[in-house]
Coordinates of N, CA, C and O in Angstrom, one line a residue:
M1 N 0.4 -1.6 0.0 CA -0.2 0.2 0.5 C 1.3 1.2 0.1 O 1.6 0.7 0.4
G2 N 0.5 2.5 0.0 CA 1.4 3.6 -1.0 C 1.4 4.4 0.7 O 2.2 4.8 0.5
G3 N 0.5 4.6 1.8 CA 0.3 5.2 2.8 C -0.8 6.4 2.1 O -1.1 6.6 1.5
L4 N -0.3 7.8 2.6 CA -1.6 8.1 3.3 C -1.3 9.5 1.9 O 0.3 9.4 1.6
I5 N -2.1 10.4 1.3 CA -1.4 11.3 0.4 C -1.3 12.9 0.9 O -2.1 13.0 2.1
S6 N 0.0 13.5 1.4 CA -0.2 14.4 1.8 C -1.0 16.0 1.5 O -0.5 16.8 2.4
T7 N -1.4 15.4 0.2 CA -1.5 17.0 0.4 C -2.6 16.8 -0.4 O -2.8 15.8 -1.5
R8 N -3.7 17.6 -0.1 CA -5.0 17.6 -0.8 C -5.2 18.9 -1.6 O -4.5 19.9 -1.3
L9 N -6.3 19.4 -2.1 CA -7.3 20.7 -2.4 C -8.9 20.3 -2.1 O -9.5 20.0 -2.0
L10 N -9.0 21.8 -1.5 CA -10.0 22.0 -0.3 C -10.8 22.6 -1.4 O -10.0 23.8 -1.7
V11 N -12.3 22.4 -1.0 CA -12.5 23.4 -2.9 C -14.6 23.5 -2.1 O -14.6 23.2 -1.2
F12 N -14.1 24.7 -1.4 CA -15.9 26.0 -1.2 C -16.1 27.0 -2.2 O -15.6 26.8 -3.3
V13 N -17.6 26.6 -0.8 CA -18.6 27.5 -3.0 C -18.7 28.8 -1.3 O -19.5 28.8 -0.9
S14 N -18.4 29.9 -1.9 CA -18.1 31.7 -1.6 C -20.7 31.4 -1.2 O -21.2 31.2 -2.2
R15 N -21.5 31.4 -0.4 CA -22.3 31.5 -0.3 C -23.2 33.1 -0.6 O -24.1 33.1 -0.6
Y16 N -21.9 34.3 -0.6 CA -22.6 35.9 -0.9 C -21.9 35.5 -2.5 O -23.3 36.2 -2.5
T17 N -20.8 35.4 -2.9 CA -20.3 35.1 -4.3 C -21.2 33.9 -5.8 O -21.0 34.4 -6.6
G18 N -21.9 33.3 -4.7 CA -21.5 31.2 -5.3 C -19.8 31.1 -6.2 O -20.0 30.3 -7.2
E19 N -18.5 31.8 -5.9 CA -17.3 31.3 -6.3 C -16.9 30.5 -5.4 O -17.4 30.6 -4.9
V20 N -16.9 29.3 -6.6 CA -15.7 28.4 -6.3 C -13.9 29.0 -6.0 O -13.6 29.6 -6.8
V21 N -13.7 28.1 -4.4 CA -12.6 29.2 -4.4 C -11.3 27.7 -3.4 O -12.3 26.8 -3.4
G22 N -11.0 27.7 -4.1 CA -9.9 27.2 -3.9 C -8.7 26.3 -3.2 O -8.0 27.3 -2.8
M23 N -8.1 25.9 -1.8 CA -6.8 25.7 -1.6 C -6.3 24.7 -0.7 O -6.9 23.5 -1.1
A24 N -4.8 24.8 -1.4 CA -4.5 23.6 -1.6 C -3.6 23.4 0.2 O -2.7 24.3 0.5
I25 N -3.8 22.3 0.4 CA -4.1 22.1 1.8 C -2.1 21.2 2.2 O -2.6 19.5 1.3
V26 N -1.3 20.9 1.7 CA 0.7 20.3 1.9 C 0.6 20.5 3.7 O 0.6 21.0 4.4
K27 N 1.2 19.0 3.8 CA 1.5 19.1 5.6 C 3.2 19.5 5.5 O 3.4 19.7 4.7
A28 N 3.4 20.2 6.9 CA 4.5 20.4 6.8 C 5.0 19.5 7.9 O 4.3 19.6 9.2
I29 N 5.8 19.4 8.9 CA 7.1 19.0 9.8 C 8.2 20.0 10.1 O 8.9 20.2 9.3
S30 N 7.9 20.4 12.0 CA 9.0 21.8 11.7 C 10.1 20.3 12.9 O 10.2 19.6 13.0
I31 N 11.0 20.8 12.3 CA 12.7 20.8 12.7 C 13.4 21.4 13.3 O 13.7 22.5 12.4
K32 N 14.6 21.2 14.3 CA 14.7 21.6 14.4 C 15.5 22.2 14.0 O 17.0 21.3 12.8
Q33 N 16.7 23.6 14.0 CA 18.2 24.0 13.4 C 19.5 23.6 13.7 O 18.9 23.0 15.3
P34 N 20.2 23.0 13.2 CA 20.7 23.1 11.7 C 20.6 21.7 11.8 O 20.6 21.3 10.3
W35 N 19.7 20.8 11.9 CA 18.9 20.1 11.3 C 18.4 20.0 9.5 O 18.2 19.4 8.3
A36 N 17.3 20.9 10.0 CA 16.8 21.9 9.0 C 17.4 21.7 7.4 O 16.9 21.8 6.2
W37 N 18.7 22.6 8.1 CA 19.5 23.4 6.9 C 19.9 21.7 6.3 O 19.7 21.9 4.8
C38 N 20.8 20.7 6.7 CA 21.4 19.1 6.4 C 19.7 19.1 5.4 O 21.1 18.3 4.5
I39 N 18.9 18.8 6.4 CA 17.9 18.3 5.4 C 17.5 18.8 3.8 O 17.8 17.9 2.9
V40 N 17.9 19.8 3.7 CA 17.1 20.6 2.2 C 18.4 21.1 1.0 O 17.9 21.8 0.0
H41 N 19.4 21.0 2.1 CA 21.1 21.0 1.6 C 21.5 19.0 0.8 O 22.3 19.6 0.8
G42 N 20.8 18.2 0.7 CA 20.7 16.7 0.6 C 22.0 16.2 1.1 O 22.1 15.4 0.9
L43 N 22.0 17.3 2.9 CA 23.3 16.4 3.9 C 22.1 14.7 4.3 O 23.0 14.1 4.5
K44 N 21.3 15.1 5.1 CA 20.8 14.2 5.7 C 19.6 13.6 5.6 O 18.4 14.5 5.2
P45 N 18.9 12.4 4.6 CA 18.5 11.8 3.8 C 17.0 11.4 5.1 O 16.1 10.7 4.6
V46 N 17.5 11.5 6.2 CA 15.9 10.4 7.4 C 16.3 12.2 8.8 O 16.9 13.0 8.4
E47 N 14.7 12.1 9.1 CA 14.8 12.2 10.3 C 14.2 11.2 11.6 O 13.2 11.3 11.0
N48 N 14.4 12.0 12.0 CA 14.6 11.1 13.7 C 13.1 11.4 14.6 O 13.4 12.5 14.7
R49 N 12.4 10.3 14.8 CA 11.4 10.8 15.3 C 10.9 9.9 17.1 O 12.2 8.5 16.3
S50 N 10.8 9.8 17.5 CA 10.6 8.6 18.3 C 9.0 8.5 18.2 O 8.1 7.4 18.7
W51 N 8.2 8.3 17.2 CA 6.9 7.7 17.1 C 7.0 7.9 15.6 O 7.9 9.0 14.6
K52 N 5.8 6.2 15.0 CA 6.4 6.3 13.7 C 5.5 7.0 12.5 O 4.4 7.9 13.1
T53 N 5.5 6.9 11.4 CA 4.3 7.3 10.4 C 3.9 7.1 9.6 O 4.7 6.2 8.7
K54 N 2.6 7.1 9.5 CA 2.0 6.2 7.7 C 2.1 7.3 6.4 O 2.2 6.5 5.7
L55 N 2.1 8.0 6.3 CA 2.9 9.7 5.7 C 3.6 9.0 4.4 O 4.6 9.1 4.6
R56 N 3.1 9.1 3.8 CA 4.2 9.2 2.1 C 3.6 10.2 1.8 O 2.7 10.7 1.3
G57 N 4.8 11.3 1.4 CA 4.5 12.0 -0.2 C 4.7 12.9 0.6 O 5.6 13.6 1.1
R58 N 4.5 14.4 -0.2 CA 5.8 15.5 -0.3 C 4.7 16.5 1.2 O 3.5 16.6 1.7
V59 N 6.4 17.2 1.6 CA 5.9 17.2 3.0 C 6.8 19.4 2.3 O 7.3 18.9 2.4
L60 N 5.8 19.9 3.9 CA 6.7 21.8 3.9 C 8.0 21.0 4.5 O 8.3 20.1 5.8
I61 N 9.9 22.1 5.3 CA 10.1 21.9 6.0 C 10.4 23.4 6.5 O 10.5 23.8 5.5
H62 N 10.3 22.7 7.8 CA 9.2 24.3 8.8 C 10.8 24.2 9.7 O 11.1 23.3 10.4
A63 N 12.9 25.2 9.2 CA 12.6 25.3 10.6 C 12.4 26.1 11.8 O 11.7 27.4 12.1
G64 N 12.3 25.3 12.6 CA 11.6 25.5 14.0 C 12.8 26.2 15.1 O 13.5 26.5 14.2
K65 N 11.8 27.5 15.9 CA 13.1 27.8 16.6 C 13.8 28.4 17.7 O 14.4 28.4 17.4
K66 N 14.3 26.3 17.3 CA 15.0 26.1 18.3 C 16.6 25.7 18.0 O 15.8 25.3 16.8
F67 N 17.0 25.7 18.7 CA 19.0 25.5 17.9 C 19.1 24.2 18.9 O 19.4 23.9 19.7
D68 N 20.2 23.1 17.7 CA 20.3 22.4 18.3 C 22.2 22.7 18.4 O 22.4 22.1 18.1
Q69 N 21.9 22.4 19.7 CA 23.7 23.3 20.0 C 24.7 21.5 20.2 O 25.5 22.3 19.0
A70 N 24.8 20.9 20.5 CA 24.8 19.5 20.5 C 25.0 19.0 19.1 O 26.5 19.1 18.6
G71 N 24.4 19.6 18.4 CA 24.1 18.9 17.0 C 25.3 19.0 15.9 O 25.2 18.5 14.8
F72 N 24.9 20.4 16.3 CA 25.8 22.0 15.4 C 27.2 21.7 15.8 O 27.9 21.6 14.4
E73 N 27.6 20.6 17.1 CA 28.8 20.4 17.2 C 29.6 19.3 16.6 O 30.5 19.4 16.0
W74 N 28.4 19.2 17.3 CA 28.7 17.6 15.9 C 29.3 17.6 14.6 O 30.5 16.5 13.7
L75 N 28.0 18.2 14.2 CA 28.7 18.1 12.3 C 29.7 19.7 12.4 O 30.1 18.7 11.5
L76 N 29.9 20.3 13.3 CA 31.8 20.5 12.7 C 32.4 19.7 12.8 O 33.7 19.4 12.2
E77 N 32.9 19.5 13.6 CA 33.6 18.1 14.5 C 33.5 16.9 13.6 O 35.2 16.8 13.0
N78 N 32.4 16.7 13.1 CA 32.2 15.5 11.9 C 32.8 16.0 10.5 O 32.8 15.6 8.9
K79 N 33.0 17.2 10.4 CA 33.0 18.0 9.2 C 31.7 16.8 7.8 O 32.6 17.6 6.8
L80 N 30.9 18.2 8.3 CA 29.8 18.0 7.7 C 28.9 19.5 7.3 O 28.6 19.6 6.4
I81 N 29.7 20.4 8.1 CA 29.4 21.6 6.9 C 30.6 22.5 7.3 O 31.9 22.0 8.6
P82 N 30.2 23.7 7.1 CA 31.7 24.6 6.9 C 32.1 25.4 7.9 O 30.9 25.0 8.9
V83 N 32.8 25.5 7.6 CA 33.7 24.9 9.4 C 33.4 26.5 10.1 O 33.7 26.6 11.4
E84 N 33.2 27.4 8.9 CA 32.7 28.6 9.6 C 30.9 28.6 10.1 O 31.0 30.2 9.9
S85 N 30.3 28.0 9.9 CA 29.0 28.3 10.5 C 29.1 29.0 11.6 O 29.8 28.2 12.9
K86 N 28.3 29.6 11.7 CA 27.3 30.0 12.9 C 26.2 29.9 13.1 O 25.6 30.5 11.7
K87 N 25.9 29.8 14.4 CA 23.8 29.9 14.5 C 23.2 31.5 13.4 O 22.5 31.0 13.8
D88 N 24.0 32.3 13.7 CA 23.0 33.3 13.5 C 22.9 33.3 11.8 O 22.3 33.8 11.3
Q89 N 23.6 32.2 11.2 CA 23.4 31.9 9.4 C 22.6 31.6 9.4 O 21.7 31.2 7.8
F90 N 21.5 30.5 10.4 CA 20.2 29.8 10.5 C 19.0 30.7 10.3 O 19.2 31.8 10.6
L91 N 18.1 30.1 9.9 CA 16.7 30.4 9.1 C 16.1 30.0 10.6 O 15.7 28.9 10.4
F92 N 15.2 30.6 11.2 CA 14.8 29.8 12.1 C 13.0 30.9 11.9 O 12.6 31.2 11.1
G93 N 12.0 29.4 12.0 CA 10.6 30.3 12.1 C 10.1 30.3 11.0 O 8.4 31.5 10.8
G94 N 10.3 29.4 9.8 CA 9.5 29.3 8.7 C 10.0 28.7 8.2 O 10.6 27.3 7.7
I95 N 9.4 27.8 6.9 CA 9.5 26.8 5.8 C 10.4 27.1 4.4 O 10.8 28.5 4.4
V96 N 11.3 26.5 5.0 CA 13.0 26.4 4.1 C 13.3 25.8 2.7 O 13.4 25.9 2.6
G97 N 11.6 24.1 2.8 CA 11.7 23.4 2.1 C 11.1 22.5 2.2 O 9.7 22.8 2.2
E98 N 11.3 21.7 0.7 CA 10.2 20.7 1.1 C 10.8 19.1 0.7 O 12.4 19.4 0.5
A99 N 10.3 18.0 1.6 CA 11.1 16.6 0.7 C 9.7 15.8 0.8 O 8.5 15.9 0.8
E100 N 10.4 14.9 0.2 CA 8.7 14.1 -0.3 C 9.5 11.9 0.7 O 10.2 12.2 1.0
I101 N 8.8 11.9 2.0 CA 8.3 11.1 3.0 C 8.1 9.7 1.6 O 7.2 9.7 1.3
V102 N 9.4 8.7 1.7 CA 9.2 7.2 1.3 C 8.9 6.8 2.2 O 8.6 5.3 1.7
D103 N 10.0 6.8 3.4 CA 9.6 5.3 3.8 C 9.3 6.5 5.2 O 9.7 7.2 5.1
C104 N 9.9 4.9 5.8 CA 9.4 4.7 8.4 C 10.2 4.3 8.2 O 8.7 2.5 8.4
V105 N 11.8 3.9 8.9 CA 11.7 3.3 9.3 C 12.1 3.2 10.7 O 11.8 3.4 11.3
E106 N 11.9 1.8 11.3 CA 13.5 1.3 12.4 C 14.4 1.1 12.3 O 14.9 1.4 13.6
D107 N 15.3 1.0 11.4 CA 17.3 0.3 11.1 C 17.3 0.9 10.1 O 16.7 1.1 8.9
L108 N 18.6 2.1 10.2 CA 19.0 2.4 8.8 C 20.6 2.7 9.3 O 21.2 2.4 9.7
D109 N 21.0 2.1 8.2 CA 23.3 1.9 8.3 C 23.1 3.0 8.2 O 24.1 3.1 6.9
S110 N 23.4 4.6 9.0 CA 23.0 5.5 7.6 C 23.9 6.7 9.0 O 23.2 6.0 11.2
I111 N 24.6 7.4 9.1 CA 24.8 8.0 11.1 C 23.9 9.4 11.7 O 24.2 9.6 12.1
W112 N 22.9 9.5 9.9 CA 22.0 10.3 10.7 C 21.4 9.6 11.0 O 20.3 10.1 11.5
F113 N 20.6 7.9 12.0 CA 19.7 8.0 11.9 C 20.2 7.3 13.3 O 21.3 6.9 13.8
S114 N 19.4 8.3 14.1 CA 19.2 7.4 15.5 C 18.4 7.2 16.0 O 17.6 6.9 16.9
G115 N 17.3 6.9 15.7 CA 15.7 6.8 15.5 C 15.1 7.4 16.8 O 15.4 8.0 17.5
P116 N 14.7 6.8 17.6 CA 13.8 4.8 17.0 C 12.6 4.5 15.6 O 13.0 3.6 15.3
Y117 N 12.1 6.3 15.5 CA 12.2 5.5 14.2 C 12.8 6.9 13.1 O 12.8 8.0 13.9
G118 N 12.3 6.5 11.0 CA 13.5 7.4 11.0 C 12.3 7.6 9.9 O 11.5 7.2 9.3
F119 N 11.8 8.8 9.2 CA 11.5 8.9 8.2 C 12.2 9.1 6.9 O 13.2 10.1 6.5
L120 N 13.1 8.4 6.6 CA 13.1 8.2 5.2 C 13.0 9.3 3.6 O 11.8 9.6 2.9
L121 N 13.7 10.6 3.4 CA 13.4 11.6 2.9 C 14.4 11.8 1.1 O 15.2 11.2 0.7
E122 N 13.3 11.4 0.1 CA 14.0 12.7 -1.3 C 13.5 13.2 -2.3 O 12.4 14.1 -1.4
S123 N 13.9 14.6 -3.1 CA 13.5 15.1 -3.7 C 13.6 15.8 -3.2 O 12.0 16.5 -2.7
V124 N 14.5 16.3 -2.3 CA 15.0 17.3 -0.8 C 15.1 19.3 -2.0 O 15.7 18.7 -3.4
R125 N 13.8 19.9 -1.8 CA 14.0 21.1 -2.2 C 14.4 22.2 -1.3 O 13.3 21.9 -1.0
E126 N 14.8 22.8 -1.6 CA 14.9 24.1 -0.4 C 14.5 25.7 -1.7 O 14.1 25.4 -2.7
H127 N 13.5 25.8 -0.8 CA 12.9 27.2 -1.3 C 13.0 28.5 -0.6 O 13.6 28.4 0.9
S128 N 13.3 29.4 -0.8 CA 13.6 30.6 -0.3 C 12.7 30.9 0.7 O 11.2 30.1 0.8
F129 N 12.4 31.9 2.3 CA 12.0 31.6 3.1 C 11.0 32.2 3.2 O 10.4 32.8 2.8
M130 N 10.1 31.3 4.2 CA 8.3 31.7 4.1 C 8.2 31.7 5.9 O 7.8 30.5 5.4
P131 N 8.3 32.7 6.3 CA 7.8 33.1 7.6 C 6.8 32.2 8.4 O 5.2 32.0 7.3
L132 N 6.6 31.4 9.2 CA 5.2 31.2 9.4 C 5.1 30.1 10.7 O 6.6 29.2 11.0
R133 N 4.3 30.3 11.8 CA 4.9 29.4 13.6 C 4.0 27.7 13.1 O 3.7 27.1 12.6
G134 N 6.3 27.0 13.9 CA 4.8 25.5 13.4 C 4.6 25.5 14.2 O 3.7 25.9 15.2
Q135 N 4.0 23.7 14.0 CA 3.3 23.4 15.3 C 4.3 22.0 15.5 O 5.2 21.8 14.8
L136 N 3.6 20.8 16.5 CA 3.8 20.0 17.2 C 3.5 19.1 16.0 O 1.9 19.0 15.9
G137 N 4.5 17.1 16.0 CA 3.8 17.0 14.5 C 3.4 17.4 13.3 O 4.4 18.3 12.9
F138 N 3.1 16.8 12.3 CA 2.4 16.7 11.0 C 1.5 17.8 11.3 O 0.3 17.6 11.9
F139 N 1.6 19.4 10.8 CA 0.6 20.0 10.5 C 0.2 20.9 9.3 O 1.3 20.9 8.1
N140 N -0.5 21.2 9.0 CA -1.8 21.8 7.4 C -1.1 23.3 7.2 O -1.1 23.6 8.3
V141 N -0.9 23.2 6.6 CA -0.2 24.3 6.0 C -1.4 25.1 4.7 O -1.4 24.0 4.1
D142 N -2.4 25.5 4.5 CA -2.6 26.8 2.8 C -1.4 27.4 2.4 O -1.2 28.3 2.9
T143 N -1.3 26.9 1.4 CA -0.3 27.1 0.3 C -0.6 28.4 -0.4 O 0.3 29.5 -0.9
S144 N -2.2 28.9 -0.3 CA -2.1 29.9 -0.9 C -1.6 31.1 0.5 O -1.6 32.3 -0.2
T145 N -1.7 31.2 1.9 CA -0.9 31.9 2.6 C 0.4 32.2 2.1 O 0.7 32.8 3.4
L146 N 0.8 31.5 1.6 CA 2.0 31.4 2.0 C 3.1 32.3 0.8 O 2.9 32.7 0.0
E147 N 3.6 33.3 1.3 CA 4.6 34.2 0.4 C 5.0 34.1 0.5 O 6.5 34.6 0.7
E148 N 5.9 33.9 -1.0 CA 7.9 34.1 -1.2 C 8.1 35.2 -1.5 O 8.0 36.1 -1.7

């Protein structure tokens, strides 16, 4: 089975004008920096979570407002990001890209997997920053409200 569809179009008819109005609803997931940066730059192909998902398909990558300092230091020590990187160079509190979730695994031979569950990501694209408040878990985003 292919999993759940992550995007949908909601159609409404205005009771005042009779005009058909559509909204493209896309799922998003909020990720701490510097991990969101690593994902949208194609370095990190898995997002670790304590919960599993059946969701498959496109999700927006939201850079949360929190910063994982220990993770940042690990990235620097292992030369996985530029040595001159600084915390204030990362974007916080908005959409920074998108990816396709293709699977959820409990085991993966990768330096990026720490489990207990990993969402495998493909077709990653960086977006220009779009401010948006994040939420826990997957959350719906009406893409018509986003401004690039």
